[in-house]
mmCIF file of C-alpha atoms in Angstrom:
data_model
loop_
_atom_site.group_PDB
_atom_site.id
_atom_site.type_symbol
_atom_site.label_atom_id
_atom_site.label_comp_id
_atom_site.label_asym_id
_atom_site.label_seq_id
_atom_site.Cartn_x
_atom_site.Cartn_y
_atom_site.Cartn_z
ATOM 1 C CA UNK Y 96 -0.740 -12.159 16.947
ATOM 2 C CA UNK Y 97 -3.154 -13.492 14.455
ATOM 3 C CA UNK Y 98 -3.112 -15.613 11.471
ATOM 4 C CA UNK Y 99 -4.096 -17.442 8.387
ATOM 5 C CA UNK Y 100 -3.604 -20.347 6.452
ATOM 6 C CA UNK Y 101 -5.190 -21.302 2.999
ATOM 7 C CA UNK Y 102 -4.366 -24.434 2.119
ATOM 8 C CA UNK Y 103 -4.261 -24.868 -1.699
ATOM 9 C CA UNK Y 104 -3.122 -22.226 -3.601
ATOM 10 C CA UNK Y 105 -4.285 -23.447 -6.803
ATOM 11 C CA UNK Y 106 -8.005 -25.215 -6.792
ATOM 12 C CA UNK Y 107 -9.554 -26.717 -10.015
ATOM 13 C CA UNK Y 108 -12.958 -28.051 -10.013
ATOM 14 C CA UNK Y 109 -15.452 -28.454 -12.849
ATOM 15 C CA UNK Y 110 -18.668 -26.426 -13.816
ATOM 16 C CA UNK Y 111 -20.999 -27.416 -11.300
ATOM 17 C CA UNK Y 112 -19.302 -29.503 -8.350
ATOM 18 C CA UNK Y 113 -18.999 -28.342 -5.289
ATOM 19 C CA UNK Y 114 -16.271 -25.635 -4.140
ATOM 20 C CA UNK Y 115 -14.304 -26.017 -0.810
ATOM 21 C CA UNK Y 116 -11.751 -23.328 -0.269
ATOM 22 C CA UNK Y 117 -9.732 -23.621 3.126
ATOM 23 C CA UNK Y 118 -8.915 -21.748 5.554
ATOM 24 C CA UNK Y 119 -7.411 -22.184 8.864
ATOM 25 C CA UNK Y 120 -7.148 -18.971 11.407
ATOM 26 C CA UNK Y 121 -4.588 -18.413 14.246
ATOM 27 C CA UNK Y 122 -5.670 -16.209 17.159
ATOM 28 C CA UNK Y 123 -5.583 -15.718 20.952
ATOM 29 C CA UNK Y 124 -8.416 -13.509 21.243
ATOM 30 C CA UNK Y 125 -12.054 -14.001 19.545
ATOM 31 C CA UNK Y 126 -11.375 -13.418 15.533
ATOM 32 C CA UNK Y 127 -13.476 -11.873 13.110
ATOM 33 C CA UNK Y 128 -13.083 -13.693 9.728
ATOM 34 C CA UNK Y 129 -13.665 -12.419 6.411
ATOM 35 C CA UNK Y 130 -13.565 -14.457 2.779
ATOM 36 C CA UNK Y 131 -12.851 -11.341 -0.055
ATOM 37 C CA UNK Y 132 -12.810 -12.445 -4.313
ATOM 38 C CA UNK Y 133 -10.249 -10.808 -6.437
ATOM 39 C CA UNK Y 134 -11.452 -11.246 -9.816
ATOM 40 C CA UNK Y 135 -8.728 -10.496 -12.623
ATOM 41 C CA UNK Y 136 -7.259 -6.701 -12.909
ATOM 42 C CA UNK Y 137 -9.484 -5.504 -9.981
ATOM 43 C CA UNK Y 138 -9.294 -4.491 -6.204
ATOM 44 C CA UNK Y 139 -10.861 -7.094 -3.740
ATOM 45 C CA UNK Y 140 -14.823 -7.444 -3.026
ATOM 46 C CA UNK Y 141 -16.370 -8.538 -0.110
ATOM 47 C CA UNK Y 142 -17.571 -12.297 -0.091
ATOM 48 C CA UNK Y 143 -18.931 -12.568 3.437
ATOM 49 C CA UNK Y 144 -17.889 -12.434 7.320
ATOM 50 C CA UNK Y 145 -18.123 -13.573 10.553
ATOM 51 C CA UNK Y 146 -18.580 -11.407 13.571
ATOM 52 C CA UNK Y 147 -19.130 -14.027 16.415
ATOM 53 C CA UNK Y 148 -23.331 -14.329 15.487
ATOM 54 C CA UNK Y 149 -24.335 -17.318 13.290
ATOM 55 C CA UNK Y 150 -21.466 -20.095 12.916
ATOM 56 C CA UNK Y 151 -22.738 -20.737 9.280
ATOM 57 C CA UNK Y 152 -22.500 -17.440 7.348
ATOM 58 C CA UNK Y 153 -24.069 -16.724 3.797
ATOM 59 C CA UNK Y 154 -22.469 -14.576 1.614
ATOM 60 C CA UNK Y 155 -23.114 -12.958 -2.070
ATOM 61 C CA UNK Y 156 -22.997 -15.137 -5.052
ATOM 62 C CA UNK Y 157 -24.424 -18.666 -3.040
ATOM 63 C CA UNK Y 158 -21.044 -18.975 -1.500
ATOM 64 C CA UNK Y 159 -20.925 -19.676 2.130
ATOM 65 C CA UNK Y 160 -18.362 -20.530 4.867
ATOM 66 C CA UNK Y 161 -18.995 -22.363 8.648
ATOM 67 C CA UNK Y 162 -16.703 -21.205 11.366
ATOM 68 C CA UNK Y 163 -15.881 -24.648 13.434
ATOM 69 C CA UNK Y 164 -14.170 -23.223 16.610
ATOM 70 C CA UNK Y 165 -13.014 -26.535 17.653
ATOM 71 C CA UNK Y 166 -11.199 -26.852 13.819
ATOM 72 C CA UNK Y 167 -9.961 -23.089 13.976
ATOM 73 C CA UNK Y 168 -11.285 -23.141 10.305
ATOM 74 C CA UNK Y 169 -13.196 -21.129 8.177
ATOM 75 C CA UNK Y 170 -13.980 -22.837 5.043
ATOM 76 C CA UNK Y 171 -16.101 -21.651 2.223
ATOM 77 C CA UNK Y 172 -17.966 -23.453 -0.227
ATOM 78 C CA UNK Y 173 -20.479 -23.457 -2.779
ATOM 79 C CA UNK Y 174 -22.484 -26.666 -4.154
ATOM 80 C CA UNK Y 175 -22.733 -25.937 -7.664
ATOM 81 C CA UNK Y 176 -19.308 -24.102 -9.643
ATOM 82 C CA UNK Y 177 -20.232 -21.417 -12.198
ATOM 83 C CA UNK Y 178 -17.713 -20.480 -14.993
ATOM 84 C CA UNK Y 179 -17.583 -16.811 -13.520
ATOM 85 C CA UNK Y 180 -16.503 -17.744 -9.756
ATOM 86 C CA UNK Y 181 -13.204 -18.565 -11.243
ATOM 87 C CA UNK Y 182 -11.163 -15.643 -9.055
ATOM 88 C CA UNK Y 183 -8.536 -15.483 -6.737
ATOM 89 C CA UNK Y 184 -10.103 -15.652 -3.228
ATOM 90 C CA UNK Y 185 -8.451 -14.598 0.430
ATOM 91 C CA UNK Y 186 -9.518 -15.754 3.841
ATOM 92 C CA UNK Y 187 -8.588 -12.452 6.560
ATOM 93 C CA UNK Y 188 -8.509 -12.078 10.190
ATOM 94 C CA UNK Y 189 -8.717 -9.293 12.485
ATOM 95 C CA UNK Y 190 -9.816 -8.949 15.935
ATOM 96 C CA UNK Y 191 -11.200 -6.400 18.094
ATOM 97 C CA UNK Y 192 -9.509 -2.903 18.792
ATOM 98 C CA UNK Y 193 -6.290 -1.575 16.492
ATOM 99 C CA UNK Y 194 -7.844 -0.153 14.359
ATOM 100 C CA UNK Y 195 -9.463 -3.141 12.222
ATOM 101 C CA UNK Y 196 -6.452 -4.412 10.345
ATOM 102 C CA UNK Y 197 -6.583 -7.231 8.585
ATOM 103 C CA UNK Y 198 -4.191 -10.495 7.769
ATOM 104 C CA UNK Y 199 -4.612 -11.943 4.540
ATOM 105 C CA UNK Y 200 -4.058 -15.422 3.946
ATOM 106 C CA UNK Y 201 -2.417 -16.062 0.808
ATOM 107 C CA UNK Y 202 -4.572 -16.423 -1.445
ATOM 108 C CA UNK Y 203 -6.473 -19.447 -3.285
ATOM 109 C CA UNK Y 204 -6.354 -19.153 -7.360
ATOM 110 C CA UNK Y 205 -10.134 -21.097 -7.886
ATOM 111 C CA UNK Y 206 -9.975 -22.280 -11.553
ATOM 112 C CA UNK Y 207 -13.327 -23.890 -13.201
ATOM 113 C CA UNK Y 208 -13.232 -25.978 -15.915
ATOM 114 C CA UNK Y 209 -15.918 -27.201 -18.358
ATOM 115 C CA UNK T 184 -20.883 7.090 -5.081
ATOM 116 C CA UNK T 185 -17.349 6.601 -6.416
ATOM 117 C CA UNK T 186 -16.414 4.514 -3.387
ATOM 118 C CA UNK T 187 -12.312 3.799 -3.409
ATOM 119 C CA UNK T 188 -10.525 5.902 -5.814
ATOM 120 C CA UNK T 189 -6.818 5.042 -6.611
ATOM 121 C CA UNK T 190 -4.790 7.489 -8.827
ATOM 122 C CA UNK T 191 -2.846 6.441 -11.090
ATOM 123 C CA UNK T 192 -3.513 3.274 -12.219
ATOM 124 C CA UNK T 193 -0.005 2.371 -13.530
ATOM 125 C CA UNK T 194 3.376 3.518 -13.253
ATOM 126 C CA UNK T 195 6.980 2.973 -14.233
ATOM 127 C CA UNK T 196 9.728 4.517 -12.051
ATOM 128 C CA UNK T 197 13.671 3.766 -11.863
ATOM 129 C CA UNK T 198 15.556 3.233 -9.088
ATOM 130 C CA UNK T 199 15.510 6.129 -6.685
ATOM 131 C CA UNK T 200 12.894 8.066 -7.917
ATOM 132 C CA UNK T 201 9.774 9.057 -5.648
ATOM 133 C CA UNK T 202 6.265 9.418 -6.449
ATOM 134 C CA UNK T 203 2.928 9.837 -4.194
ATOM 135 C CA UNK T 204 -0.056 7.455 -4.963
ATOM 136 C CA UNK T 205 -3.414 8.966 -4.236
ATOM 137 C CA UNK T 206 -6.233 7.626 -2.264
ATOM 138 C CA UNK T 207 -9.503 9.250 -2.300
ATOM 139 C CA UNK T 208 -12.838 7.761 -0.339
ATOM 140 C CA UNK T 209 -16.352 9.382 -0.477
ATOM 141 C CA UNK T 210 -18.031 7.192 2.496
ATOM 142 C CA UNK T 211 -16.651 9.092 4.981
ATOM 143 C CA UNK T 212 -14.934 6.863 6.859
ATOM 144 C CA UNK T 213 -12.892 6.715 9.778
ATOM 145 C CA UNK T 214 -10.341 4.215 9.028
ATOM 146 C CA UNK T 215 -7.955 4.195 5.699
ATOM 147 C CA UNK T 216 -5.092 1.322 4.910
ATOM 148 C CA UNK T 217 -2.623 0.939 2.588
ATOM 149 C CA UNK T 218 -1.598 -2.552 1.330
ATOM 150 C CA UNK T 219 0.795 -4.890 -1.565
ATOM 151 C CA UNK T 220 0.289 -7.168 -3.066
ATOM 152 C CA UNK T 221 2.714 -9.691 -4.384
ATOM 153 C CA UNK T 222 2.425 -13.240 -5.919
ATOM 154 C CA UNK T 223 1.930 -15.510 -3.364
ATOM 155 C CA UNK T 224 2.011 -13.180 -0.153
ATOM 156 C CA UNK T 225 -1.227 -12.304 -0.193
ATOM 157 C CA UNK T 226 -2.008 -8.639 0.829
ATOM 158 C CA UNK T 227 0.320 -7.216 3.215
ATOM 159 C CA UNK T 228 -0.322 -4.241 5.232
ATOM 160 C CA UNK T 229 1.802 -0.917 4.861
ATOM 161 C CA UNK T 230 0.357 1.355 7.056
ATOM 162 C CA UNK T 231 -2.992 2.625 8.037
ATOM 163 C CA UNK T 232 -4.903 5.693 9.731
ATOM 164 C CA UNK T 233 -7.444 5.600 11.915
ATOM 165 C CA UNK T 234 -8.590 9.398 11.371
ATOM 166 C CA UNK T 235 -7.588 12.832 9.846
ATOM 167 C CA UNK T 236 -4.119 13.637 10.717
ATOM 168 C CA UNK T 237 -3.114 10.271 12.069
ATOM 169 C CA UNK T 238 -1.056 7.522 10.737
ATOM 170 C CA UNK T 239 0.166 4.178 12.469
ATOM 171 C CA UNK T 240 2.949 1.538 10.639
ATOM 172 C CA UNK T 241 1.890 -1.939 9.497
ATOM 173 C CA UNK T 242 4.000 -5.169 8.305
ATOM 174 C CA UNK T 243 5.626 -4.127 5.789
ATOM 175 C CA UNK T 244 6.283 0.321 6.347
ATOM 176 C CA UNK T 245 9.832 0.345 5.769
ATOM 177 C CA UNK T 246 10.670 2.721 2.295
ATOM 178 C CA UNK T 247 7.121 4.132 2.587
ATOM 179 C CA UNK T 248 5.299 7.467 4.155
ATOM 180 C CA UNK T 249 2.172 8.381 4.358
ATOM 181 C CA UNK T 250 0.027 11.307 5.123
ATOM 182 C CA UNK T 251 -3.615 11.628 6.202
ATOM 183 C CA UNK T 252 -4.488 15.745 5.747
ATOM 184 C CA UNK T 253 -7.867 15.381 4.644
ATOM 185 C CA UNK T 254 -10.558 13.450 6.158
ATOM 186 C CA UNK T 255 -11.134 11.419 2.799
ATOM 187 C CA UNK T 256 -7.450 11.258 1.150
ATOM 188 C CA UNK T 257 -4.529 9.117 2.086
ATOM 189 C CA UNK T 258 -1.384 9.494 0.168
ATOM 190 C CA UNK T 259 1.278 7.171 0.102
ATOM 191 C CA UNK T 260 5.051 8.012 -0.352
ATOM 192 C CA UNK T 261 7.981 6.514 -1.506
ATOM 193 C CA UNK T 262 10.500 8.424 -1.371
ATOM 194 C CA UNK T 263 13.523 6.773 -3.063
ATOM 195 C CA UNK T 264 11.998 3.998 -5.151
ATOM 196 C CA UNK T 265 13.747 0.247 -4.912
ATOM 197 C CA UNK T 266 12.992 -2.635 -7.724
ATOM 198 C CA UNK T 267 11.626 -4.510 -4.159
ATOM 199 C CA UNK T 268 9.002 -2.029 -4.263
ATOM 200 C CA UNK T 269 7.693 -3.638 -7.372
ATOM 201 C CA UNK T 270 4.053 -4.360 -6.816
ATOM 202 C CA UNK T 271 0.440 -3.956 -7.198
ATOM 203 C CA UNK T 272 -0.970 -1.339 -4.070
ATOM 204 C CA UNK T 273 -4.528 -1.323 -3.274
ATOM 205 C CA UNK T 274 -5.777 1.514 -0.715
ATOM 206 C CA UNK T 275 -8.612 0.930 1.392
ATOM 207 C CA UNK T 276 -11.538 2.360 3.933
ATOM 208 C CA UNK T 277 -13.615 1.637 6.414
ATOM 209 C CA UNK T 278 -16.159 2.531 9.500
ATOM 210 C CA UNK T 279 -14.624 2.676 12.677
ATOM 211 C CA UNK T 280 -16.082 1.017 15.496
ATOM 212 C CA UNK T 281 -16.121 -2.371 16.363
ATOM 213 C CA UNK T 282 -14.142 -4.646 14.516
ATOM 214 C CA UNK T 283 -15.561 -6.785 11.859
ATOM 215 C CA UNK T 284 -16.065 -3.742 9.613
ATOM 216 C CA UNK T 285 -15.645 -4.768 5.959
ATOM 217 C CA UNK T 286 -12.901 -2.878 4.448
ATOM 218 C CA UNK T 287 -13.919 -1.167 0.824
ATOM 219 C CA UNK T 288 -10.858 -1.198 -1.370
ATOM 220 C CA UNK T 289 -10.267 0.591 -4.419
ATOM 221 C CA UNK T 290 -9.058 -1.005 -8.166
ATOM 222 C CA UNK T 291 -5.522 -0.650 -7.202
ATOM 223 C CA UNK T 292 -2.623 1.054 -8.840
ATOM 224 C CA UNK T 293 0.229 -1.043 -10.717
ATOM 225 C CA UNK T 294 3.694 0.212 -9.895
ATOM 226 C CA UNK T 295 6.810 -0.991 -11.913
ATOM 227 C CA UNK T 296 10.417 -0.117 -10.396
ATOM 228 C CA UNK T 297 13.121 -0.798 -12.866
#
């Protein structure tokens, strides 16, 4: 079985400090670890993933997330908070074979203030 | 491309009706999932297909069927509606393969049982 925690589900920073979202995974077998944004009224969009190459992963929008093995975590952060990452974001887990089903985490409601 | 197509966008039901929400992908993909979501739960898997004519239950699959007749459509039943089916369902696709294929999802469709 695999999991995922997000710890937080509210997060309020403001416009330009640095975002840390977390995320803690649960599994027995190698994961593959995904960060998705839901922005208001829409289906979920791909921020970035891990697939077991580079520990530190880049993703769209200069968001980016380090997967610490020793930590089980999969944090994502960006240095500088923009007005329009304010989103609901999800940490996911899946694993090899099964058909590629994910488990959301619950979700982390980023707000940004001015 | 359209990508993810979700049809319709809203509905209202009562208690014990059915209805069939359509999901429509033009990337040819293997792989097609159907999720909720509800405050604070995330995205919870329903069920999911892993190619034309198959189907396979998720979490959550009790109250719900689905079909997979077409390659590029996967509908999603329910046959006697219950106000705990109350939620926001977002259909997705993806590449088969290995794992660590990102899931495409469509805009999702808004379902109210009274």
């Amino acid at each position: 079985a695999q999991s995922v925690t997000q710890l937080g589900s509210h997060v309020s920073v403001s416009e330009g400090a640095l975002v840390l979202l977390r995320c803690n995974y649960s599994s027995s077998v190698p994961p593959y670890l995904f960060w998705y944004v839901q922005y208001p009224n829409q289906g979920l969009q791909l921020l970035l993933k891990y697939t077991s190459a580079a520990t530190l992963v880049k993703g769209i929008n200069g968001f980016e997330a380090e997967f610490k093995k020793s930590e089980t975590s999969f944090h994502l952060t960006k240095p500088s908070a923009h007005m329009s990452d304010a989103a609901e974001y999800f940490c996911a887990v899946t694993s090899r074979g099964g058909g590629n089903k994910l488990t959301f985490g619950t979700g982390t409601q980023l707000k940004v203030e001015l | 491309n359209a990508g993810v197509t979700q049809t319709p966008k809203f509905r209202v039901l009562k208690t014990g009706q059915s209805m069939t929400l359509l999901c429509a992908q033009d990337m040819n993909h293997e792989y097609m999932y159907w999720y909720r979501q509800d405050p604070g739960m995330g995205l919870r898997l329903i069920h999911y297909s892993v190619g034309e004519g198959t189907t396979a239950k998720g979490e959550v699959p009790d109250g719900y069927n689905v079909s997979r007749l077409k390659k590029q459509n996967f509908l999603l039943g329910l046959e006697s509606a219950a106000p705990s089916q109350t939620s926001v369902y977002f259909c997705a696709s993806s590449y088969e393969g290995l794992a660590g294929n990102e899931q495409f999802f469509g805009p999702g469709t808004r379902l109210t049982v009274l």
